[in-house]
GROMACS .gro file of C-alpha atoms in nm:
model
  163
    1UNK     CA    1  -0.763   1.267   5.118
    2UNK     CA    2  -0.687   1.008   4.853
    3UNK     CA    3  -0.787   1.065   4.491
    4UNK     CA    4  -0.982   0.785   4.322
    5UNK     CA    5  -0.784   0.597   4.059
    6UNK     CA    6  -0.922   0.655   3.713
    7UNK     CA    7  -0.842   0.416   3.433
    8UNK     CA    8  -0.662   0.558   3.134
    9UNK     CA    9  -0.819   0.572   2.791
   10UNK     CA   10  -0.584   0.296   2.683
   11UNK     CA   11  -0.706   0.070   2.963
   12UNK     CA   12  -1.067   0.143   2.871
   13UNK     CA   13  -0.999   0.074   2.501
   14UNK     CA   14  -0.822  -0.256   2.577
   15UNK     CA   15  -1.109  -0.357   2.806
   16UNK     CA   16  -1.366  -0.286   2.533
   17UNK     CA   17  -1.165  -0.484   2.277
   18UNK     CA   18  -1.141  -0.779   2.519
   19UNK     CA   19  -1.517  -0.765   2.585
   20UNK     CA   20  -1.584  -0.750   2.209
   21UNK     CA   21  -1.361  -1.050   2.142
   22UNK     CA   22  -1.527  -1.242   2.423
   23UNK     CA   23  -1.874  -1.169   2.283
   24UNK     CA   24  -1.757  -1.266   1.933
   25UNK     CA   25  -1.614  -1.595   2.068
   26UNK     CA   26  -1.936  -1.683   2.248
   27UNK     CA   27  -2.142  -1.607   1.934
   28UNK     CA   28  -1.905  -1.813   1.719
   29UNK     CA   29  -1.921  -2.104   1.961
   30UNK     CA   30  -2.299  -2.098   1.965
   31UNK     CA   31  -2.313  -2.083   1.584
   32UNK     CA   32  -2.067  -2.372   1.560
   33UNK     CA   33  -2.277  -2.580   1.799
   34UNK     CA   34  -2.592  -2.507   1.595
   35UNK     CA   35  -2.419  -2.608   1.270
   36UNK     CA   36  -2.296  -2.931   1.433
   37UNK     CA   37  -2.647  -3.003   1.560
   38UNK     CA   38  -2.796  -2.945   1.213
   39UNK     CA   39  -2.535  -3.173   1.056
   40UNK     CA   40  -2.613  -3.445   1.309
   41UNK     CA   41  -2.987  -3.408   1.241
   42UNK     CA   42  -2.926  -3.424   0.865
   43UNK     CA   43  -2.726  -3.745   0.904
   44UNK     CA   44  -2.983  -3.900   1.139
   45UNK     CA   45  -3.282  -3.804   0.920
   46UNK     CA   46  -3.105  -3.934   0.608
   47UNK     CA   47  -3.014  -4.260   0.782
   48UNK     CA   48  -3.374  -4.314   0.895
   49UNK     CA   49  -3.503  -4.243   0.544
   50UNK     CA   50  -3.249  -4.482   0.389
   51UNK     CA   51  -3.338  -4.758   0.635
   52UNK     CA   52  -3.711  -4.729   0.566
   53UNK     CA   53  -3.672  -4.706   0.187
   54UNK     CA   54  -3.443  -5.009   0.180
   55UNK     CA   55  -3.692  -5.202   0.391
   56UNK     CA   56  -3.979  -5.098   0.166
   57UNK     CA   57  -3.816  -5.176  -0.169
   58UNK     CA   58  -3.669  -5.498  -0.031
   59UNK     CA   59  -3.998  -5.636   0.099
   60UNK     CA   60  -4.054  -6.001   0.002
   61UNK     CA   61  -4.334  -6.251   0.039
   62UNK     CA   62  -4.137  -6.493   0.255
   63UNK     CA   63  -4.029  -6.222   0.502
   64UNK     CA   64  -4.328  -5.989   0.475
   65UNK     CA   65  -4.430  -6.013   0.842
   66UNK     CA   66  -4.083  -5.914   0.967
   67UNK     CA   67  -4.039  -5.654   0.690
   68UNK     CA   68  -4.367  -5.484   0.773
   69UNK     CA   69  -4.296  -5.489   1.147
   70UNK     CA   70  -3.966  -5.308   1.082
   71UNK     CA   71  -4.146  -5.054   0.864
   72UNK     CA   72  -4.407  -4.995   1.134
   73UNK     CA   73  -4.135  -4.947   1.396
   74UNK     CA   74  -3.990  -4.657   1.200
   75UNK     CA   75  -4.325  -4.498   1.109
   76UNK     CA   76  -4.560  -4.254   1.277
   77UNK     CA   77  -4.881  -4.060   1.219
   78UNK     CA   78  -5.091  -4.115   0.908
   79UNK     CA   79  -4.818  -4.320   0.740
   80UNK     CA   80  -4.812  -4.563   1.034
   81UNK     CA   81  -5.192  -4.584   1.042
   82UNK     CA   82  -5.216  -4.642   0.665
   83UNK     CA   83  -4.948  -4.909   0.670
   84UNK     CA   84  -5.105  -5.079   0.969
   85UNK     CA   85  -5.447  -5.085   0.801
   86UNK     CA   86  -5.300  -5.256   0.493
   87UNK     CA   87  -5.088  -5.522   0.668
   88UNK     CA   88  -5.303  -5.829   0.602
   89UNK     CA   89  -5.376  -5.740   0.241
   90UNK     CA   90  -5.012  -5.654   0.170
   91UNK     CA   91  -4.885  -5.977   0.327
   92UNK     CA   92  -5.136  -6.177   0.124
   93UNK     CA   93  -5.047  -6.010  -0.208
   94UNK     CA   94  -4.674  -6.055  -0.146
   95UNK     CA   95  -4.716  -6.422  -0.052
   96UNK     CA   96  -4.958  -6.503  -0.337
   97UNK     CA   97  -4.733  -6.335  -0.593
   98UNK     CA   98  -4.421  -6.497  -0.446
   99UNK     CA   99  -4.243  -6.164  -0.449
  100UNK     CA  100  -3.867  -6.166  -0.391
  101UNK     CA  101  -3.724  -5.816  -0.379
  102UNK     CA  102  -3.392  -5.656  -0.300
  103UNK     CA  103  -3.304  -5.294  -0.274
  104UNK     CA  104  -3.050  -5.045  -0.156
  105UNK     CA  105  -3.025  -4.669  -0.141
  106UNK     CA  106  -2.773  -4.524  -0.382
  107UNK     CA  107  -2.801  -4.155  -0.289
  108UNK     CA  108  -2.986  -3.920  -0.058
  109UNK     CA  109  -3.042  -3.550  -0.027
  110UNK     CA  110  -3.201  -3.351   0.252
  111UNK     CA  111  -3.454  -3.113   0.097
  112UNK     CA  112  -3.574  -2.939   0.413
  113UNK     CA  113  -3.477  -2.958   0.779
  114UNK     CA  114  -3.613  -2.789   1.090
  115UNK     CA  115  -3.573  -2.882   1.455
  116UNK     CA  116  -3.831  -3.160   1.435
  117UNK     CA  117  -3.920  -3.211   1.067
  118UNK     CA  118  -3.729  -3.312   0.756
  119UNK     CA  119  -3.785  -3.412   0.395
  120UNK     CA  120  -3.531  -3.638   0.227
  121UNK     CA  121  -3.511  -3.761  -0.131
  122UNK     CA  122  -3.378  -4.115  -0.159
  123UNK     CA  123  -3.274  -4.279  -0.485
  124UNK     CA  124  -3.269  -4.659  -0.464
  125UNK     CA  125  -3.214  -4.950  -0.695
  126UNK     CA  126  -3.303  -5.312  -0.660
  127UNK     CA  127  -3.458  -5.616  -0.818
  128UNK     CA  128  -3.803  -5.771  -0.813
  129UNK     CA  129  -3.901  -6.123  -0.903
  130UNK     CA  130  -4.244  -6.280  -0.871
  131UNK     CA  131  -4.432  -6.589  -0.990
  132UNK     CA  132  -4.482  -6.430  -1.333
  133UNK     CA  133  -4.114  -6.355  -1.402
  134UNK     CA  134  -3.833  -6.595  -1.489
  135UNK     CA  135  -3.560  -6.389  -1.327
  136UNK     CA  136  -3.519  -6.087  -1.106
  137UNK     CA  137  -3.583  -5.764  -1.294
  138UNK     CA  138  -3.396  -5.443  -1.212
  139UNK     CA  139  -3.586  -5.152  -1.062
  140UNK     CA  140  -3.497  -4.793  -0.985
  141UNK     CA  141  -3.687  -4.580  -0.738
  142UNK     CA  142  -3.686  -4.224  -0.619
  143UNK     CA  143  -3.884  -4.143  -0.308
  144UNK     CA  144  -3.958  -3.834  -0.104
  145UNK     CA  145  -3.958  -3.925   0.263
  146UNK     CA  146  -4.112  -3.693   0.523
  147UNK     CA  147  -3.989  -3.740   0.878
  148UNK     CA  148  -4.063  -3.607   1.224
  149UNK     CA  149  -3.831  -3.619   1.522
  150UNK     CA  150  -3.997  -3.780   1.823
  151UNK     CA  151  -3.810  -3.853   2.145
  152UNK     CA  152  -3.479  -3.805   1.966
  153UNK     CA  153  -3.568  -4.048   1.687
  154UNK     CA  154  -3.652  -3.965   1.325
  155UNK     CA  155  -3.971  -4.144   1.216
  156UNK     CA  156  -4.137  -4.157   0.875
  157UNK     CA  157  -4.458  -3.956   0.859
  158UNK     CA  158  -4.505  -3.973   0.483
  159UNK     CA  159  -4.354  -4.140   0.181
  160UNK     CA  160  -4.420  -4.094  -0.189
  161UNK     CA  161  -4.264  -4.207  -0.512
  162UNK     CA  162  -4.147  -3.912  -0.723
  163UNK     CA  163  -4.038  -3.881  -1.084
   0.00000   0.00000   0.00000
């Protein structure tokens, strides 16, 4: 009769170390993937916030229809509904005042981020000229932009000027 082969304590110890290293590697890989995903979401949410803020602060009377359509395309929820309800009045005010505006984001910071929601602070600068001004006047803005991720796209759900 043949005796069953029993592994030595050394073999068992090496096997346990290998299993531990394998588990550690899998955990590390999953953590790395999560960090990469969060970084990608931060970049995408920031980019969406920058785009919307630049469109908002750069809105002009002569391009108001196109400017507002771009804003609506990147908006959702109450923000979209509020903007949509004000379209005609906003276009009229911009045209009557002969507003010419420029603007660009100068810095951003993600305040909060979850799987499908984010808040981003955007600092922007630009110029505004209207029928009552001789030349374009400089402006500085700081806005808090709330976003939701829908179908892989970050959309603005709220926007407010902050001090």
